[in-house]
Tab-separated table of C-alpha atoms in Angstrom:
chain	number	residue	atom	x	y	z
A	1	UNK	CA	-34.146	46.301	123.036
A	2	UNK	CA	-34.374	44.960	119.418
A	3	UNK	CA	-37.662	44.230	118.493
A	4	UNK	CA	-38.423	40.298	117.372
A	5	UNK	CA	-39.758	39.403	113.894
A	6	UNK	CA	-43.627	39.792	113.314
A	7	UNK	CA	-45.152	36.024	113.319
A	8	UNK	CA	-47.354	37.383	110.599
A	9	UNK	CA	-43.649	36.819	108.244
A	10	UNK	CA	-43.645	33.623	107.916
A	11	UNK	CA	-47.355	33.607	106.389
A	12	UNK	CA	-47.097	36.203	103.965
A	13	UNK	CA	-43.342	34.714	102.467
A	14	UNK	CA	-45.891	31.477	101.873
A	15	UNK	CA	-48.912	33.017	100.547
A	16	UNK	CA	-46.226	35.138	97.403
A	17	UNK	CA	-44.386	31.957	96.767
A	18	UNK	CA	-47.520	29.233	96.947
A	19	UNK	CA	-50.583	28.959	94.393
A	20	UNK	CA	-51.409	32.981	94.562
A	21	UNK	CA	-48.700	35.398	93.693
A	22	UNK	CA	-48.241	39.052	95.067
A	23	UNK	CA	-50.389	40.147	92.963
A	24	UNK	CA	-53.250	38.243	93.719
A	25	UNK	CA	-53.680	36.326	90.509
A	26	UNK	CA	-53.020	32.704	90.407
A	27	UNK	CA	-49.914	31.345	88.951
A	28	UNK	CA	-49.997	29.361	85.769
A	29	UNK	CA	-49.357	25.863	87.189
A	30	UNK	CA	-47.209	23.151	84.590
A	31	UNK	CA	-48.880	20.693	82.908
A	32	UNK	CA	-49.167	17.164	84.003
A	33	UNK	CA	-46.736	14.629	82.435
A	34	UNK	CA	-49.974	12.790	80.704
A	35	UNK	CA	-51.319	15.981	79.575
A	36	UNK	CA	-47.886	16.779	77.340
A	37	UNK	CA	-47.616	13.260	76.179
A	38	UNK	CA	-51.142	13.601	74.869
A	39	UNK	CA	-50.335	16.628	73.204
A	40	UNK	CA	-46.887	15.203	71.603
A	41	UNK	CA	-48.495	12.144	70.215
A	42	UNK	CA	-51.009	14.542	68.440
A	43	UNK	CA	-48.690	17.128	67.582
A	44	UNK	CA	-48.138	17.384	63.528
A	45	UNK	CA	-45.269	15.230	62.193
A	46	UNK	CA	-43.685	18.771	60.122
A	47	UNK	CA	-43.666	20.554	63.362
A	48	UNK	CA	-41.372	17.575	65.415
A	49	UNK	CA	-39.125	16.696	62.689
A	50	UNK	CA	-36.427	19.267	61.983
A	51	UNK	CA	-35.736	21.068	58.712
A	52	UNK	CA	-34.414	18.111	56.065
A	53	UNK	CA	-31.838	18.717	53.992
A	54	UNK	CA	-32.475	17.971	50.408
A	55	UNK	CA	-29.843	16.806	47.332
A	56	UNK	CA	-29.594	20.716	46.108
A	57	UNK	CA	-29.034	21.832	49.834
A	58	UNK	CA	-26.484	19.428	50.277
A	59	UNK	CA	-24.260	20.385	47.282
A	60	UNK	CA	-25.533	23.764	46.228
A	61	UNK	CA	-26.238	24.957	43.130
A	62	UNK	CA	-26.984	22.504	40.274
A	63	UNK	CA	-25.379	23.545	36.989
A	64	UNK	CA	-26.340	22.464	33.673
A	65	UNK	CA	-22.913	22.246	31.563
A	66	UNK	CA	-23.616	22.430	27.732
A	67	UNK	CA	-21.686	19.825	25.282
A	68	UNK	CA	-19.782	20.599	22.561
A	69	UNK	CA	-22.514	20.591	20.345
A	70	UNK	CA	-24.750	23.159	22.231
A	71	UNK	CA	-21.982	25.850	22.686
A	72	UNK	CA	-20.037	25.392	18.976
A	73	UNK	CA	-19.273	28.418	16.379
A	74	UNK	CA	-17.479	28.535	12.993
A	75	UNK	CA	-14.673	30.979	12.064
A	76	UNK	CA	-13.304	32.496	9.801
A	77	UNK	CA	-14.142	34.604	6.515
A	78	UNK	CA	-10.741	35.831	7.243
A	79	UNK	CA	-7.703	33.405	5.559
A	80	UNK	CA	-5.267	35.474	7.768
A	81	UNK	CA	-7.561	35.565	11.014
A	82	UNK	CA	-8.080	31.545	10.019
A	83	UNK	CA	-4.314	30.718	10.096
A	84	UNK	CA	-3.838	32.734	13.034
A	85	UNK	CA	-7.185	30.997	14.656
A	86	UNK	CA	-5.464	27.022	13.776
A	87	UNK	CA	-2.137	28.086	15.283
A	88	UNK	CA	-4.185	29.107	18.682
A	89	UNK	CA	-5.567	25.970	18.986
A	90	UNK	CA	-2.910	23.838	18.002
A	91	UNK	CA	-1.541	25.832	20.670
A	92	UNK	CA	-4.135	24.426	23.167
A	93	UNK	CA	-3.494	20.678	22.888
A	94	UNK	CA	0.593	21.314	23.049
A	95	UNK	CA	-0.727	23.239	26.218
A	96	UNK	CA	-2.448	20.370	27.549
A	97	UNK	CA	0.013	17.649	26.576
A	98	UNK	CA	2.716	20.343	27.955
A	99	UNK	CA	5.002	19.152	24.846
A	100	UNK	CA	5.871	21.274	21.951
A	101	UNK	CA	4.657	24.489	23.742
A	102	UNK	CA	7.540	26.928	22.680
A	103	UNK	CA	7.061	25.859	18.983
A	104	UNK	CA	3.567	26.109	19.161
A	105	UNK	CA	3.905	29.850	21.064
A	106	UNK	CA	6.690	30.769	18.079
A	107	UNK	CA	3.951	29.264	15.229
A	108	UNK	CA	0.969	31.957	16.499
A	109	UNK	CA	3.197	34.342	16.941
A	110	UNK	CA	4.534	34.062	13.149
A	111	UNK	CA	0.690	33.371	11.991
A	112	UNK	CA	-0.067	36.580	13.825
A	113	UNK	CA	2.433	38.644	12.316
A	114	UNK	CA	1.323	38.057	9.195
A	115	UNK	CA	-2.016	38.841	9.349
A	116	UNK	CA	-0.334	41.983	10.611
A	117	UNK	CA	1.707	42.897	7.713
A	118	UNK	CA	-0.895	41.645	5.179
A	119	UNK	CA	-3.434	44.670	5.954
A	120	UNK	CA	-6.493	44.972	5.171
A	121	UNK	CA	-8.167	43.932	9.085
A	122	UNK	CA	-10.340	46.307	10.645
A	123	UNK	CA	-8.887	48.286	13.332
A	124	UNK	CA	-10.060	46.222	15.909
A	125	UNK	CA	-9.188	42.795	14.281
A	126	UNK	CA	-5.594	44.373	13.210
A	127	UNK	CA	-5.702	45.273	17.036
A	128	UNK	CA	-6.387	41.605	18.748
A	129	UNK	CA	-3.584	39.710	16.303
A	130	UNK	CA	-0.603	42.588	17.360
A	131	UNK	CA	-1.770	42.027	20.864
A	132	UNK	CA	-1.855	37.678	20.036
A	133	UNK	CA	1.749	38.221	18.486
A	134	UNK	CA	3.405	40.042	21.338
A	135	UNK	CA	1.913	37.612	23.908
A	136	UNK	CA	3.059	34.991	21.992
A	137	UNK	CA	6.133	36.681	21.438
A	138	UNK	CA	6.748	37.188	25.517
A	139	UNK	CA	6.651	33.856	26.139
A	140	UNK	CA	7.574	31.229	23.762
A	141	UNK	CA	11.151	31.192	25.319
A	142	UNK	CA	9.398	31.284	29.036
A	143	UNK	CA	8.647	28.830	31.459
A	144	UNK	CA	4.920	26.665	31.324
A	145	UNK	CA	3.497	28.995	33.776
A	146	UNK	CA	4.530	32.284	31.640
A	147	UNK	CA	3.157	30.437	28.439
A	148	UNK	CA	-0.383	29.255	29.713
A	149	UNK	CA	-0.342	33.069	30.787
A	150	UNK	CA	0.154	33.961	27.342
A	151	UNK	CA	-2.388	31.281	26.449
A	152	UNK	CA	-5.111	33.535	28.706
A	153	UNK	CA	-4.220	36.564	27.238
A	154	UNK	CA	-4.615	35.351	23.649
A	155	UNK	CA	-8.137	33.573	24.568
A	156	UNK	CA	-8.925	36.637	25.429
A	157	UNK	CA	-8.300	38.620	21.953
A	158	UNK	CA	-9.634	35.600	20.301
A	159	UNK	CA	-12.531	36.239	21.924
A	160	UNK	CA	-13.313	40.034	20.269
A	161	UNK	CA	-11.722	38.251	16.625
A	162	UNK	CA	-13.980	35.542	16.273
A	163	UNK	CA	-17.071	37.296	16.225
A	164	UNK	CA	-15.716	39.760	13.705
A	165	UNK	CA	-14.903	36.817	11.712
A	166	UNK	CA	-18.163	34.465	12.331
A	167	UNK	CA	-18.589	32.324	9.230
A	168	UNK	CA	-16.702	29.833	7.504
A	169	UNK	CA	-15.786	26.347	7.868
A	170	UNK	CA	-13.742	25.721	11.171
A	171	UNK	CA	-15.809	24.355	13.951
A	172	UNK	CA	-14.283	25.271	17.626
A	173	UNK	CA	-15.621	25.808	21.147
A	174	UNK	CA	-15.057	27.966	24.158
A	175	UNK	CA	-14.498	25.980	27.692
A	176	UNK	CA	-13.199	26.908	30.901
A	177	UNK	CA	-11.929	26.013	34.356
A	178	UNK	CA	-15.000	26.128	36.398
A	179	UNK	CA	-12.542	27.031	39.693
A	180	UNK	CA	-10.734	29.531	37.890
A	181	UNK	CA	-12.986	31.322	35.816
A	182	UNK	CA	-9.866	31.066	32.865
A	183	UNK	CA	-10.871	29.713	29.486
A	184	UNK	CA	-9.847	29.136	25.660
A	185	UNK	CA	-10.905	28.168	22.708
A	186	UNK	CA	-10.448	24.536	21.119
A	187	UNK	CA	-11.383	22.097	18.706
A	188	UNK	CA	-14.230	19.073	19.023
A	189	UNK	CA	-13.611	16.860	21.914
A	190	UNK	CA	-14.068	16.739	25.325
A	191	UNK	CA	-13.205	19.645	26.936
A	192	UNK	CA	-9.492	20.128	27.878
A	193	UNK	CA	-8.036	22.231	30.677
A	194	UNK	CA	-4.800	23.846	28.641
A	195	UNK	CA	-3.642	25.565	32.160
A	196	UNK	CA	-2.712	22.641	34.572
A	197	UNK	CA	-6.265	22.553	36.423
A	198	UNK	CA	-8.033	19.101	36.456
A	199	UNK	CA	-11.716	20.730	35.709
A	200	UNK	CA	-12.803	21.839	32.636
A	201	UNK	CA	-16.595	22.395	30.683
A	202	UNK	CA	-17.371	24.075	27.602
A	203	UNK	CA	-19.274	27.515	28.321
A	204	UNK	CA	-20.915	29.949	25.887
């Protein structure tokens, strides 16, 4: 005969689930609706409000762009490294205008090759205008996208012949395409993106 369920049951399932627990202790009990009002009306503003977003959270990184003034350097003491320097840039605005590319490319390549064949360049410099003359030289007949190529790759040997040149009487800049990361040299002037992009600031 099964045996029926203890009466005491009943009493012990209330006393664990009511005010005491099993173990005795009293339960925490939750505060009373007035008691947490009271407490959120005193309650410092910083710790209710969430995190605000300020102007250089919102849009990153502020960068201070230099003008044309702040980032300008003369060139050359060199009358070869000079004529090869002019052609370069004239090269830039025929770039950016996207007329008169391919006789711009053929005039720096020409300029280039004579500084060549006139001696007298350090290694280095006689280095940079070979490597300006074949770039030129690769793409004068090319389309726009092979030339503004060639315009990178010329910026770039421009960049170790200027310094070796620093002096004289021709004021330029170096700017870039802030997406990009690609830049050139060019005259005064706001600065002008000679590769198709829209952006452009002058850089050190």
């Amino acid at each position: 005969m099964a045996s029926s369920a203890s009466p005491l049951l009943p009493i012990l399932l209330a006393l664990c689930l009511g005010p005491l627990g099993c173990s005795g202790e009293p339960e925490p009990q939750p505060e009373s609706k007035a008691q947490a009002k009271a407490e959120l009306k005193h309650a410092p503003i910083a710790a209710l409000s969430p995190p605000s977003l300020g102007p250089s959270a919102l849009s990153g990184p502020q960068t201070k762009t230099d003008g044309y003034g702040q980032v300008k350097i003369t060139c050359c003491t060199n009358a070869r490294v000079n004529r090869v320097l002019d052609r370069a840039l004239e090269l830039h605005l025929a770039l950016v205008a996207e007329e008169g590319v391919t006789e711009a490319m053929d005039a720096v390549a020409t300029a280039a090759r004579d500084a060549e064949k006139e001696g007298a360049l350090d290694p280095a410099s006689l280095t940079a205008v070979v490597a300006i003359a074949e770039s030129a030289e690769g793409a004068k007949g090319g389309e726009l996208r092979d030339q503004r190529q060639a315009m990178l790759q010329i910026g770039r040997q421009l960049q170790a012949l200027i310094p070796a040149h620093a002096g004289g009487a021709r004021d330029l800049a170096k700017a870039r395409d802030p997406a990009s990361g690609d830049f050139w040299y060019q005259r005064e002037g706001e600065p002008k993106n000679p590769y198709g992009g829209t952006e452009a600031q002058f850089t050190r």
